[in-house]
Coordinates of C-alpha atoms and ligand atoms in Angstrom, one line a residue:
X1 CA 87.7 79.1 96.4
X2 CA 89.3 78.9 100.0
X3 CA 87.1 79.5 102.6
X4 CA 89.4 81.5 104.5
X5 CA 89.8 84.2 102.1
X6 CA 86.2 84.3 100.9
X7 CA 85.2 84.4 104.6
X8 CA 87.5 87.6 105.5
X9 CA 86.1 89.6 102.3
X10 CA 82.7 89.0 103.0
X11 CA 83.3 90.2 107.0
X12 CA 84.8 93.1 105.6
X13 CA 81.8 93.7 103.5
X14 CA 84.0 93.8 100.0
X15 CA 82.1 91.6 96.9
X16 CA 83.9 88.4 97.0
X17 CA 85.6 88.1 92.9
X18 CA 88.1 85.0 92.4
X19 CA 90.5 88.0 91.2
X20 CA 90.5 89.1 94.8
X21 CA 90.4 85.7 96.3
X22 CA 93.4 85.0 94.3
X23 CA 94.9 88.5 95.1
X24 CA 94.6 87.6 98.6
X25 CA 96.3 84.0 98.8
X26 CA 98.8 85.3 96.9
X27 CA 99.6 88.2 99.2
X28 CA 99.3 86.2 102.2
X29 CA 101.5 83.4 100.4
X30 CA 104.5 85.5 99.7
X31 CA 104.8 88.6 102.4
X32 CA 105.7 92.1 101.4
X33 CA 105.8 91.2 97.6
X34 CA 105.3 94.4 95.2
X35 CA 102.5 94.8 93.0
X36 CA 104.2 93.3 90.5
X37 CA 105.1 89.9 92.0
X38 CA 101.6 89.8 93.1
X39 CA 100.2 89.9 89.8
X40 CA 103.1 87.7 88.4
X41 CA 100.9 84.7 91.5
X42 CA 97.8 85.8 91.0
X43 CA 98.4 85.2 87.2
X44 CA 100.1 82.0 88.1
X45 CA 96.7 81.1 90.5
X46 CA 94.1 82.3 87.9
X47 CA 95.7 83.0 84.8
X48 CA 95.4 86.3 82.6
X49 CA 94.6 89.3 84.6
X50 CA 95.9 92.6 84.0
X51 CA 98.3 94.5 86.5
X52 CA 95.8 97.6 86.6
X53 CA 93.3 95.3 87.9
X54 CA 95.4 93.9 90.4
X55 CA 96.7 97.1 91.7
X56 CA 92.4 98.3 91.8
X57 CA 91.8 95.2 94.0
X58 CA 95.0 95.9 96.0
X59 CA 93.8 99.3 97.1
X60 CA 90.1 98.0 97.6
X61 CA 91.9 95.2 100.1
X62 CA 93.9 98.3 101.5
X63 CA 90.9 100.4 102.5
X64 CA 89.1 97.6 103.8
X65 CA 92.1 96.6 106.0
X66 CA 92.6 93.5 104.8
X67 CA 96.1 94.3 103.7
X68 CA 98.6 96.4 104.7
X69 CA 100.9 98.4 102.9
X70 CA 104.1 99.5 103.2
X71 CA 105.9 102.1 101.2
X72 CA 110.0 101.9 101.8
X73 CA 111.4 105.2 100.9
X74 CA 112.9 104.6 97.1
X75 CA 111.3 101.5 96.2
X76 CA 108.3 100.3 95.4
X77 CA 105.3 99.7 97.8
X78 CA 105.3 96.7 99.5
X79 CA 101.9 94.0 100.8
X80 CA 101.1 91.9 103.3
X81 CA 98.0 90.3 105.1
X82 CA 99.8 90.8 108.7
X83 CA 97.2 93.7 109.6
X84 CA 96.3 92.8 113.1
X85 CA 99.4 94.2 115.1
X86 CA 101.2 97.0 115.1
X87 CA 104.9 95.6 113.6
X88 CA 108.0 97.1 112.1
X89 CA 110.1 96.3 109.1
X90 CA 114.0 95.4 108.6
X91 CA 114.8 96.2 105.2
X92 CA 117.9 95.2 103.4
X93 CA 119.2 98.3 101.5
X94 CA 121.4 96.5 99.0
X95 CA 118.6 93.9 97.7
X96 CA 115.4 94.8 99.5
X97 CA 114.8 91.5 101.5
X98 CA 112.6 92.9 104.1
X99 CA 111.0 91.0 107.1
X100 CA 109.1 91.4 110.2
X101 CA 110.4 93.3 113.9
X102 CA 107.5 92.7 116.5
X103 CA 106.9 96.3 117.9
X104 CA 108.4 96.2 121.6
X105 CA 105.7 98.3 122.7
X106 CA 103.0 96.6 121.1
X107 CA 100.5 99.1 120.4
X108 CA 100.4 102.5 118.4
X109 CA 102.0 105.0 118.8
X110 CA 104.9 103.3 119.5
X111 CA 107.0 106.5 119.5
X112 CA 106.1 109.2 121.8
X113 CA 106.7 112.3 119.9
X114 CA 108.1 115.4 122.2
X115 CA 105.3 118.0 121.2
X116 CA 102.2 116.6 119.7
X117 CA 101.5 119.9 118.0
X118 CA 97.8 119.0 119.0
X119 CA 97.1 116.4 116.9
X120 CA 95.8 112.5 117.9
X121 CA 99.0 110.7 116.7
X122 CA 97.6 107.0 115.7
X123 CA 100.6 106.0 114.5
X124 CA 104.5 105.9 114.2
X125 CA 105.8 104.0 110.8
X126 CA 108.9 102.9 111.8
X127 CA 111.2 101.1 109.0
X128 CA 114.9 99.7 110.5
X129 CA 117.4 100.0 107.2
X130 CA 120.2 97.8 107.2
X131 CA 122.6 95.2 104.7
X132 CA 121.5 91.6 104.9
X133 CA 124.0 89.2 106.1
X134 CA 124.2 87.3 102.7
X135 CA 124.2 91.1 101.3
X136 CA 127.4 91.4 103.4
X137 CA 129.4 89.0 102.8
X138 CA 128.4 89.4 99.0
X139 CA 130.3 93.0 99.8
X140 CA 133.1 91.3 101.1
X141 CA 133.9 89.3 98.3
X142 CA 133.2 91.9 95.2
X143 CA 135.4 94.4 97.5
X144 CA 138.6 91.9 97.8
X145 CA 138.0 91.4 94.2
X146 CA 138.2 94.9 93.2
X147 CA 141.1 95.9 95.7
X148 CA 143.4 93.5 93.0
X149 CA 141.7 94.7 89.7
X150 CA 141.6 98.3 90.5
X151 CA 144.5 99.6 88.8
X152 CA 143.4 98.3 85.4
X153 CA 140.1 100.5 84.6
X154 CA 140.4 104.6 84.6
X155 CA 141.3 106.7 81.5
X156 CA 137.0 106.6 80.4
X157 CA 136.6 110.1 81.7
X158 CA 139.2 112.3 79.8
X159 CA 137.7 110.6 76.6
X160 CA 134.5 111.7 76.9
X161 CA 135.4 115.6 78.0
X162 CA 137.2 115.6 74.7
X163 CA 134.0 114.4 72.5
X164 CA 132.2 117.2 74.3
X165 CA 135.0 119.6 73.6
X166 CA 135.1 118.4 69.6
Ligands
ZN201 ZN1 120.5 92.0 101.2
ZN202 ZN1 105.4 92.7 107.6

């Protein structure tokens, strides 16, 4: 087992299992993979485990801060064992590449909010949307292709209002 990760779940007072030993080299060895592509490594690591266990042992690493995750409107959540600072996320809206945008303030809140309504505000999640370049020049292409083909696909519509009518 590596010592780093054993070493971090025992500070954190969470029983040290290879499933989250495994769980945890392969969050910190691909950042901001879904649930899904972490169970796809740990399997890889470890061999047959099942993806509710995985997702148990992702929560239990959640709650301990050990991980950190991150839940992008319309997709699913997102891990990663950068917990110690307070950064930001770039997300690609066309293929969901997604990296890492050191906060310029540093600490949290990053935002000041007008009116505070009287709560403590600890933090402000703040997720920067965008189109990757490759994304963007993958548009470029499809959209010069389609500006010559365009004139060849319609009449699909009128088709189907008559099998509804029938
Ligand atoms: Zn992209
Ligand atoms: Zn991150």
């Amino acid at each position: 087992m590596p010592a780093a990760a054993t070493e971090l779940l025992r500070r954190h007072g969470v029983q040290v299992t290879a499933q989250r030993v495994a769980i945890m080299r392969a969050v910190s060895a691909r950042p901001h993979a879904t649930a899904d592509e972490v169970t796809e490594d740990v399997r890889a690591i470890i061999g047959s485990i099942s993806r509710q266990a995985v997702y148990d042992s992702l929560g239990v690493l959640v709650d301990k801060h050990l991980v950190r995750r991150i839940q992008p409107a319309g997709s699913p959540a997102r891990f990663e064992d950068r917990v110690g600072d307070n950064h930001h996320h770039l997300i690609c809206r066309t293929c969901g590449t997604t990296v890492d945008i050191a906060c310029a303030v540093g600490e949290v809140p990053c935002l000041t909010a007008q009116d505070d309504h009287g709560f403590v505000i600890d933090e402000a999640e703040v997720i920067y949307w965008g189109i990757c370049r490759p994304c963007r020049k993958g548009a470029a292409t499809r959209s010069s292709k389609r500006a010559t083909a365009s004139n060849t696909s319609s009449n699909t519509t009128n088709k189907s209002r008559n099998k509804e009518q029938s």
